[in-house]
Amino acid sequence: MKPTLTYTVFTDFDATITREDIGDNLFREFGRYDECMNTYQRFRAGELDARECWRMNLATLRRECTPETLLAYVDGVEVDSGFRGFVDFCRGLKIPVTVVSDGFDLYIRRVLEREGLVDLPVFSNRLTYSTEGRFEPVFPHTDAECLACANCKRNHVLTRSSDTEVIVYIGDGHSDCCPARFADIVFAKHALLKFCERENITYHRFETYRDILRTFRHMVETSAPRKRRTAEMARNDIFMQG
């Protein structure tokens, strides 16, 4: 007898839960943006790994950027108005929702606390503030074999799901491309959407969480959970490699 399948959801944060990319706009507001974009292009070209990119860009932040000024800026960032409704729907069905981000805990926790969702599990990079008045990154979730992301979202997707769960992934950017390969259901926009089209990964286009909720509710209410064969095979390959 086959086990009953359920869903588990993983979602990106910047420009997915929030309406703008805080990680990028942080440097527009408080750093040397042109220099940061050049560093980012070097990262995309493979000249730097993700951790080096973050360290170099954080080093451009002006002294006026303190935890207080950063959080004051974050307090003005809008959250997708449909996100809370999506989370409430999932909670009503006991479907876990986990936030995975290549950004930083300092501002992610601030936004979730403001929205009354601080109890959501979050896996991200950490941002500390030194006695010398500088922000310093900490990367507790790197993968030694992958330098494309400072926080390996793929590993969170694989280790926080089981064989009885259908993996739902929601994202928009470069750091979402790797985990999308291993997800059964993908909601995509922007760079992730283009990646899915290029790699022939089935996806659902979205602009807001209202779009996601409408599609996901229809799935849940009209059909049984199903795994995507190629994603299941990709997951098995990783586990076979140890």
Coordinates of N, CA, C and O in Angstrom, one line a residue, residues 87-230:
V87 N -0.2 31.7 3.9 CA 0.3 31.0 5.1 C -0.9 30.4 5.9 O -0.9 29.3 6.4
D88 N -1.9 31.3 6.1 CA -3.1 30.8 6.8 C -3.8 29.6 6.2 O -4.2 28.7 6.9
F89 N -3.9 29.6 4.9 CA -4.4 28.5 4.1 C -3.6 27.2 4.4 O -4.2 26.1 4.7
C90 N -2.3 27.3 4.3 CA -1.4 26.1 4.6 C -1.5 25.7 6.0 O -1.6 24.5 6.3
R91 N -1.6 26.6 6.9 CA -1.7 26.2 8.3 C -3.0 25.5 8.6 O -3.0 24.6 9.4
G92 N -4.0 25.9 8.0 CA -5.3 25.3 8.2 C -5.3 23.8 7.7 O -6.1 23.0 8.3
L93 N -4.4 23.5 6.8 CA -4.3 22.1 6.3 C -3.1 21.4 6.9 O -2.7 20.3 6.4
K94 N -2.4 22.1 7.9 CA -1.2 21.6 8.5 C -0.1 21.3 7.5 O 0.7 20.3 7.6
I95 N 0.0 22.2 6.5 CA 1.1 22.1 5.5 C 2.2 23.1 5.9 O 2.0 24.3 6.1
P96 N 3.4 22.5 6.2 CA 4.5 23.4 6.7 C 4.9 24.4 5.6 O 4.9 24.1 4.4
V97 N 5.3 25.6 6.1 CA 5.8 26.6 5.2 C 7.2 27.1 5.8 O 7.2 27.5 7.0
T98 N 8.2 26.9 5.0 CA 9.6 27.3 5.5 C 10.2 28.3 4.6 O 10.1 28.2 3.4
V99 N 10.8 29.3 5.2 CA 11.4 30.4 4.5 C 12.9 30.1 4.3 O 13.6 29.8 5.3
V100 N 13.4 30.1 3.0 CA 14.8 29.9 2.7 C 15.3 31.1 1.9 O 14.7 31.5 0.9
S101 N 16.4 31.7 2.4 CA 16.8 32.9 1.8 C 18.3 33.0 1.7 O 19.0 32.6 2.6
D102 N 18.9 33.6 0.6 CA 20.3 33.9 0.6 C 20.6 35.3 1.1 O 21.7 35.8 1.0
G103 N 19.6 35.9 1.7 CA 19.7 37.2 2.4 C 20.1 36.9 3.9 O 20.6 35.9 4.3
F104 N 19.6 37.9 4.7 CA 20.1 37.9 6.1 C 19.0 37.9 7.2 O 18.0 38.6 7.0
D105 N 19.3 37.2 8.3 CA 18.3 37.1 9.3 C 17.9 38.4 9.9 O 16.7 38.5 10.3
L106 N 18.8 39.4 10.0 CA 18.4 40.6 10.7 C 17.2 41.3 10.1 O 16.3 41.6 10.9
Y107 N 17.1 41.4 8.8 CA 15.9 42.0 8.3 C 14.8 41.1 8.0 O 13.6 41.5 8.0
I108 N 15.1 39.8 7.8 CA 14.0 38.8 7.6 C 13.2 38.7 8.8 O 11.9 38.7 8.8
R109 N 13.8 38.5 9.9 CA 13.1 38.4 11.2 C 12.3 39.6 11.5 O 11.2 39.6 12.1
R110 N 12.9 40.8 11.2 CA 12.2 42.0 11.5 C 10.8 42.1 10.7 O 9.8 42.5 11.2
V111 N 10.9 41.7 9.4 CA 9.7 41.8 8.6 C 8.7 40.8 9.1 O 7.5 41.1 9.2
L112 N 9.1 39.5 9.3 CA 8.2 38.5 9.8 C 7.5 38.9 11.1 O 6.4 38.6 11.4
E113 N 8.3 39.4 12.0 CA 7.8 39.9 13.3 C 6.7 40.9 13.1 O 5.7 40.9 13.8
R114 N 7.0 41.9 12.2 CA 6.0 42.9 11.9 C 4.7 42.4 11.4 O 3.6 42.9 11.7
E115 N 4.8 41.3 10.6 CA 3.6 40.7 10.0 C 3.0 39.6 10.9 O 2.0 39.0 10.5
G116 N 3.5 39.4 12.1 CA 2.9 38.4 13.0 C 3.2 37.0 12.6 O 2.5 36.1 12.9
L117 N 4.3 36.8 11.9 CA 4.7 35.5 11.3 C 6.1 35.1 11.8 O 6.8 34.3 11.1
V118 N 6.5 35.6 12.9 CA 7.9 35.3 13.3 C 8.1 33.8 13.7 O 9.3 33.4 13.8
D119 N 7.0 33.1 13.8 CA 7.2 31.6 14.2 C 7.5 30.8 12.9 O 7.7 29.6 13.1
L120 N 7.5 31.4 11.7 CA 7.8 30.6 10.5 C 9.3 30.2 10.6 O 10.1 31.0 10.9
P121 N 9.6 28.9 10.3 CA 11.0 28.5 10.2 C 11.7 29.3 9.2 O 11.2 29.5 8.0
V122 N 12.9 29.8 9.5 CA 13.7 30.6 8.5 C 15.1 30.0 8.5 O 15.8 29.8 9.5
F123 N 15.7 29.8 7.3 CA 17.0 29.4 7.1 C 17.7 30.4 6.2 O 17.3 30.5 5.0
S124 N 18.6 31.2 6.7 CA 19.3 32.3 5.9 C 20.7 32.4 6.4 O 21.2 31.7 7.3
N125 N 21.4 33.4 5.8 CA 22.6 33.9 6.3 C 22.4 34.8 7.5 O 21.3 35.2 7.7
R126 N 23.5 35.0 8.3 CA 23.4 35.8 9.5 C 24.1 37.1 9.3 O 25.1 37.1 8.5
L127 N 23.7 38.2 9.9 CA 24.4 39.5 9.8 C 24.7 40.0 11.2 O 23.8 40.2 12.0
T128 N 25.9 40.2 11.4 CA 26.4 40.7 12.7 C 26.9 42.1 12.6 O 27.2 42.6 11.5
Y129 N 27.1 42.8 13.7 CA 27.6 44.2 13.7 C 28.7 44.3 14.6 O 28.6 44.0 15.8
S130 N 29.9 44.6 14.1 CA 31.1 44.5 14.9 C 31.3 45.8 15.8 O 30.6 46.8 15.7
T131 N 32.2 45.7 16.8 CA 32.5 46.8 17.7 C 33.1 48.0 16.9 O 33.1 49.1 17.4
E132 N 33.7 47.6 15.7 CA 34.3 48.7 14.8 C 33.2 49.4 14.0 O 33.5 50.3 13.2
G133 N 32.0 49.0 14.1 CA 30.9 49.6 13.4 C 30.7 49.2 12.0 O 30.4 49.9 11.1
R134 N 31.0 47.9 11.8 CA 30.8 47.3 10.4 C 29.9 46.1 10.5 O 30.0 45.3 11.4
F135 N 29.1 45.9 9.4 CA 28.4 44.7 9.3 C 29.3 43.5 8.8 O 30.0 43.7 7.8
E136 N 29.1 42.4 9.4 CA 29.9 41.2 9.0 C 29.0 40.0 8.8 O 28.1 39.7 9.6
P137 N 29.1 39.3 7.6 CA 28.2 38.2 7.4 C 28.7 36.9 8.0 O 29.9 36.7 8.1
V138 N 27.8 36.0 8.3 CA 28.1 34.7 8.8 C 27.3 33.7 7.9 O 26.1 34.0 7.7
F139 N 27.9 32.6 7.5 CA 27.2 31.7 6.6 C 27.2 30.3 7.2 O 28.0 29.5 6.9
P140 N 26.1 30.1 8.0 CA 26.0 28.8 8.7 C 25.5 27.6 7.8 O 25.6 26.5 8.2
H141 N 25.0 27.9 6.6 CA 24.4 26.9 5.8 C 25.0 26.7 4.4 O 24.3 26.5 3.4
T142 N 26.3 26.9 4.3 CA 27.0 26.7 3.0 C 27.2 25.2 2.7 O 27.0 24.4 3.6
D143 N 27.4 25.0 1.4 CA 27.7 23.6 1.0 C 29.1 23.7 0.3 O 29.3 24.4 -0.6
A144 N 30.0 22.8 0.8 CA 31.4 22.9 0.3 C 31.5 22.6 -1.2 O 32.5 23.0 -1.8
E145 N 30.5 21.9 -1.7 CA 30.6 21.5 -3.2 C 29.9 22.6 -4.0 O 30.0 22.4 -5.3
C146 N 29.3 23.5 -3.5 CA 28.5 24.5 -4.3 C 28.8 25.9 -3.8 O 28.6 26.3 -2.6
L147 N 29.4 26.7 -4.7 CA 29.7 28.1 -4.4 C 28.8 29.1 -5.0 O 29.0 30.3 -4.8
A148 N 27.7 28.6 -5.6 CA 26.8 29.5 -6.2 C 25.9 30.3 -5.3 O 25.4 31.4 -5.6
C149 N 25.7 29.8 -4.1 CA 24.8 30.4 -3.1 C 25.5 30.3 -1.7 O 26.2 29.3 -1.4
A150 N 25.4 31.4 -0.9 CA 26.0 31.4 0.4 C 25.2 30.5 1.3 O 25.7 29.9 2.3
N151 N 23.9 30.4 1.1 CA 23.0 29.5 1.9 C 22.4 28.5 0.9 O 21.7 28.8 0.0
C152 N 22.8 27.2 1.1 CA 22.4 26.2 0.2 C 20.9 25.8 0.4 O 20.5 25.0 1.2
K153 N 20.0 26.4 -0.4 CA 18.6 26.1 -0.3 C 18.3 24.7 -0.7 O 17.3 24.1 -0.2
R154 N 19.0 24.2 -1.6 CA 18.8 22.8 -2.0 C 18.9 21.8 -0.8 O 18.0 21.0 -0.6
N155 N 19.9 22.0 0.0 CA 20.0 21.2 1.2 C 18.9 21.3 2.1 O 18.4 20.3 2.7
H156 N 18.3 22.5 2.3 CA 17.2 22.6 3.2 C 16.0 21.9 2.6 O 15.2 21.3 3.4
V157 N 15.8 22.0 1.3 CA 14.7 21.4 0.7 C 14.8 19.9 0.9 O 13.8 19.2 1.2
L158 N 16.0 19.3 0.7 CA 16.1 17.9 0.8 C 16.1 17.3 2.2 O 15.5 16.3 2.5
T159 N 16.7 18.1 3.1 CA 16.7 17.5 4.5 C 15.5 17.8 5.3 O 15.2 17.2 6.4
R160 N 14.7 18.8 4.9 CA 13.5 19.1 5.7 C 12.2 18.6 5.0 O 11.1 19.2 5.3
S161 N 12.3 17.7 4.1 CA 11.2 17.0 3.5 C 11.4 15.5 3.6 O 12.5 15.0 3.8
S162 N 10.3 14.8 3.4 CA 10.4 13.3 3.5 C 9.8 12.7 2.2 O 9.3 13.4 1.4
D163 N 9.9 11.4 2.2 CA 9.4 10.7 1.0 C 7.9 10.8 0.8 O 7.4 10.5 -0.3
T164 N 7.2 11.1 1.9 CA 5.8 11.2 1.9 C 5.3 12.6 1.6 O 4.1 12.9 1.6
E165 N 6.2 13.5 1.3 CA 5.8 14.9 1.0 C 6.1 15.3 -0.4 O 7.2 15.0 -1.0
V166 N 5.2 16.0 -1.0 CA 5.3 16.7 -2.3 C 5.9 18.1 -2.0 O 5.3 18.9 -1.3
I167 N 7.0 18.4 -2.6 CA 7.7 19.6 -2.3 C 7.2 20.7 -3.2 O 7.3 20.6 -4.5
V168 N 6.8 21.8 -2.6 CA 6.4 23.0 -3.3 C 7.4 24.1 -3.1 O 7.8 24.4 -2.0
Y169 N 7.9 24.7 -4.2 CA 9.0 25.7 -4.1 C 8.5 27.0 -4.8 O 8.0 27.0 -5.9
I170 N 8.7 28.1 -4.1 CA 8.3 29.4 -4.6 C 9.5 30.4 -4.6 O 10.2 30.5 -3.6
G171 N 9.8 31.0 -5.8 CA 10.9 31.9 -5.8 C 10.9 32.7 -7.1 O 10.1 32.6 -8.0
D172 N 12.0 33.6 -7.1 CA 12.1 34.5 -8.2 C 13.5 34.7 -8.8 O 13.6 35.2 -9.9
G173 N 14.5 34.3 -8.1 CA 15.9 34.7 -8.5 C 16.9 33.6 -8.7 O 16.6 32.4 -8.7
H174 N 18.1 34.0 -8.8 CA 19.3 33.2 -9.1 C 19.4 32.0 -8.1 O 19.6 30.9 -8.4
S175 N 19.3 32.4 -6.8 CA 19.5 31.4 -5.8 C 18.4 30.4 -5.6 O 18.5 29.4 -4.9
D176 N 17.3 30.6 -6.4 CA 16.2 29.7 -6.4 C 16.2 28.6 -7.5 O 15.5 27.7 -7.5
C177 N 17.2 28.8 -8.4 CA 17.3 27.9 -9.6 C 17.7 26.5 -9.1 O 17.0 25.5 -9.6
C178 N 18.7 26.4 -8.3 CA 19.1 25.0 -7.9 C 18.0 24.3 -7.1 O 17.7 23.1 -7.5
P179 N 17.4 24.8 -6.1 CA 16.3 24.1 -5.4 C 15.1 23.7 -6.3 O 14.4 22.7 -6.0
A180 N 14.8 24.6 -7.3 CA 13.7 24.3 -8.1 C 13.9 23.0 -8.9 O 12.9 22.3 -9.2
R181 N 15.1 22.5 -9.1 CA 15.3 21.3 -9.8 C 14.8 20.1 -9.0 O 14.4 19.0 -9.6
F182 N 14.7 20.3 -7.7 CA 14.4 19.2 -6.8 C 13.0 19.3 -6.3 O 12.6 18.5 -5.4
A183 N 12.2 20.3 -6.7 CA 10.8 20.5 -6.2 C 9.8 19.8 -7.2 O 10.0 19.7 -8.4
D184 N 8.7 19.4 -6.6 CA 7.7 18.7 -7.4 C 6.8 19.7 -8.0 O 6.3 19.5 -9.2
I185 N 6.5 20.8 -7.3 CA 5.7 21.9 -7.8 C 6.5 23.2 -7.7 O 7.0 23.5 -6.6
V186 N 6.6 24.0 -8.8 CA 7.4 25.2 -8.7 C 6.5 26.4 -9.1 O 5.8 26.4 -10.2
F187 N 6.5 27.4 -8.3 CA 5.9 28.7 -8.6 C 7.0 29.7 -8.9 O 7.9 29.9 -8.0
A188 N 7.0 30.3 -10.1 CA 8.2 31.1 -10.5 C 7.8 32.4 -11.1 O 6.8 32.6 -11.7
K189 N 8.7 33.4 -11.0 CA 8.7 34.6 -11.7 C 10.1 35.1 -11.9 O 11.1 34.5 -11.4
H190 N 10.3 36.1 -12.8 CA 11.6 36.7 -13.0 C 12.6 35.7 -13.5 O 12.4 34.9 -14.3
A191 N 13.8 35.8 -12.8 CA 14.9 34.9 -13.3 C 14.6 33.4 -13.1 O 15.0 32.6 -14.0
L192 N 13.9 33.0 -12.1 CA 13.6 31.6 -11.9 C 12.6 31.1 -13.0 O 12.8 30.0 -13.5
L193 N 11.7 32.0 -13.4 CA 10.8 31.6 -14.5 C 11.6 31.3 -15.8 O 11.4 30.3 -16.5
K194 N 12.6 32.2 -16.1 CA 13.4 32.0 -17.3 C 14.2 30.7 -17.2 O 14.4 30.0 -18.2
F195 N 14.7 30.5 -16.0 CA 15.5 29.3 -15.8 C 14.7 28.0 -16.0 O 15.1 27.1 -16.7
C196 N 13.5 28.0 -15.5 CA 12.6 26.8 -15.7 C 12.3 26.6 -17.1 O 12.2 25.5 -17.6
E197 N 12.0 27.7 -17.9 CA 11.8 27.5 -19.3 C 13.0 27.0 -20.0 O 12.9 26.1 -20.9
R198 N 14.2 27.5 -19.7 CA 15.4 27.0 -20.3 C 15.7 25.5 -20.0 O 16.2 24.8 -20.8
E199 N 15.4 25.1 -18.7 CA 15.7 23.8 -18.3 C 14.5 22.8 -18.4 O 14.6 21.7 -18.0
N200 N 13.5 23.3 -19.0 CA 12.3 22.4 -19.2 C 11.7 21.9 -17.9 O 11.3 20.7 -17.8
I201 N 11.7 22.8 -16.9 CA 11.1 22.4 -15.6 C 9.6 23.0 -15.6 O 9.4 24.2 -15.8
T202 N 8.7 22.1 -15.3 CA 7.3 22.6 -15.3 C 7.1 23.6 -14.1 O 7.6 23.4 -13.0
Y203 N 6.4 24.7 -14.4 CA 6.3 25.7 -13.4 C 4.9 26.4 -13.5 O 4.2 26.3 -14.6
H204 N 4.5 27.1 -12.5 CA 3.4 28.0 -12.5 C 3.8 29.4 -12.3 O 4.5 29.8 -11.4
R205 N 3.5 30.2 -13.3 CA 3.8 31.7 -13.2 C 3.0 32.4 -12.2 O 1.8 32.1 -12.0
F206 N 3.6 33.3 -11.4 CA 2.9 34.1 -10.5 C 3.5 35.5 -10.4 O 4.6 35.7 -10.8
E207 N 2.6 36.4 -10.0 CA 3.1 37.8 -9.7 C 2.9 38.0 -8.2 O 3.8 38.7 -7.6
T208 N 1.9 37.5 -7.6 CA 1.6 37.7 -6.1 C 1.2 36.4 -5.5 O 0.9 35.4 -6.2
Y209 N 1.2 36.4 -4.2 CA 0.8 35.2 -3.5 C -0.7 34.9 -3.6 O -1.2 33.8 -3.4
R210 N -1.4 35.9 -4.1 CA -2.9 35.6 -4.4 C -2.9 34.7 -5.6 O -3.8 33.8 -5.6
D211 N -2.1 34.9 -6.6 CA -2.0 33.9 -7.7 C -1.6 32.5 -7.2 O -2.2 31.5 -7.7
I212 N -0.6 32.5 -6.3 CA -0.2 31.2 -5.8 C -1.3 30.5 -5.1 O -1.6 29.3 -5.3
L213 N -2.0 31.2 -4.2 CA -3.0 30.7 -3.4 C -4.2 30.1 -4.3 O -4.7 29.0 -4.1
R214 N -4.5 30.9 -5.3 CA -5.6 30.5 -6.2 C -5.2 29.1 -6.9 O -6.1 28.2 -6.9
T215 N -4.0 29.0 -7.4 CA -3.6 27.8 -8.1 C -3.4 26.7 -7.1 O -3.9 25.5 -7.4
F216 N -2.8 26.9 -6.0 CA -2.5 25.9 -5.0 C -3.8 25.4 -4.4 O -4.0 24.1 -4.2
R217 N -4.7 26.3 -4.1 CA -6.0 25.8 -3.5 C -6.7 24.9 -4.5 O -7.3 23.9 -4.1
H218 N -6.7 25.2 -5.8 CA -7.3 24.4 -6.8 C -6.7 23.0 -6.8 O -7.4 22.0 -6.9
M219 N -5.3 23.0 -6.7 CA -4.6 21.7 -6.7 C -5.1 20.8 -5.5 O -5.4 19.6 -5.7
V220 N -5.0 21.4 -4.4 CA -5.3 20.7 -3.1 C -6.8 20.2 -3.1 O -7.1 19.1 -2.7
E221 N -7.7 21.0 -3.6 CA -9.1 20.7 -3.5 C -9.6 19.8 -4.6 O -10.7 19.2 -4.5
T222 N -8.8 19.7 -5.7 CA -9.4 18.9 -6.9 C -8.5 17.7 -7.3 O -9.0 16.9 -8.1
S223 N -7.3 17.5 -6.7 CA -6.5 16.4 -7.1 C -5.6 15.9 -5.9 O -5.4 16.7 -5.0
A224 N -5.2 14.7 -6.0 CA -4.3 14.2 -5.0 C -2.8 14.7 -5.2 O -2.5 15.0 -6.3
P225 N -2.1 14.8 -4.1 CA -0.7 15.3 -4.3 C 0.1 14.3 -5.2 O 0.0 13.1 -5.1
R226 N 0.9 14.8 -6.1 CA 1.7 14.0 -7.0 C 3.1 14.5 -7.1 O 3.4 15.7 -7.1
K227 N 4.1 13.6 -7.2 CA 5.5 14.0 -7.3 C 5.8 14.2 -8.8 O 5.2 13.5 -9.7
R228 N 6.8 15.1 -9.0 CA 7.3 15.3 -10.4 C 8.4 14.2 -10.6 O 9.4 14.2 -9.8
R229 N 8.3 13.4 -11.6 CA 9.2 12.3 -11.8 C 10.7 12.7 -11.8 O 11.6 12.2 -11.2
T230 N 11.0 13.7 -12.6 CA 12.4 14.2 -12.8 C 12.9 14.7 -11.5 O 14.1 14.6 -11.2

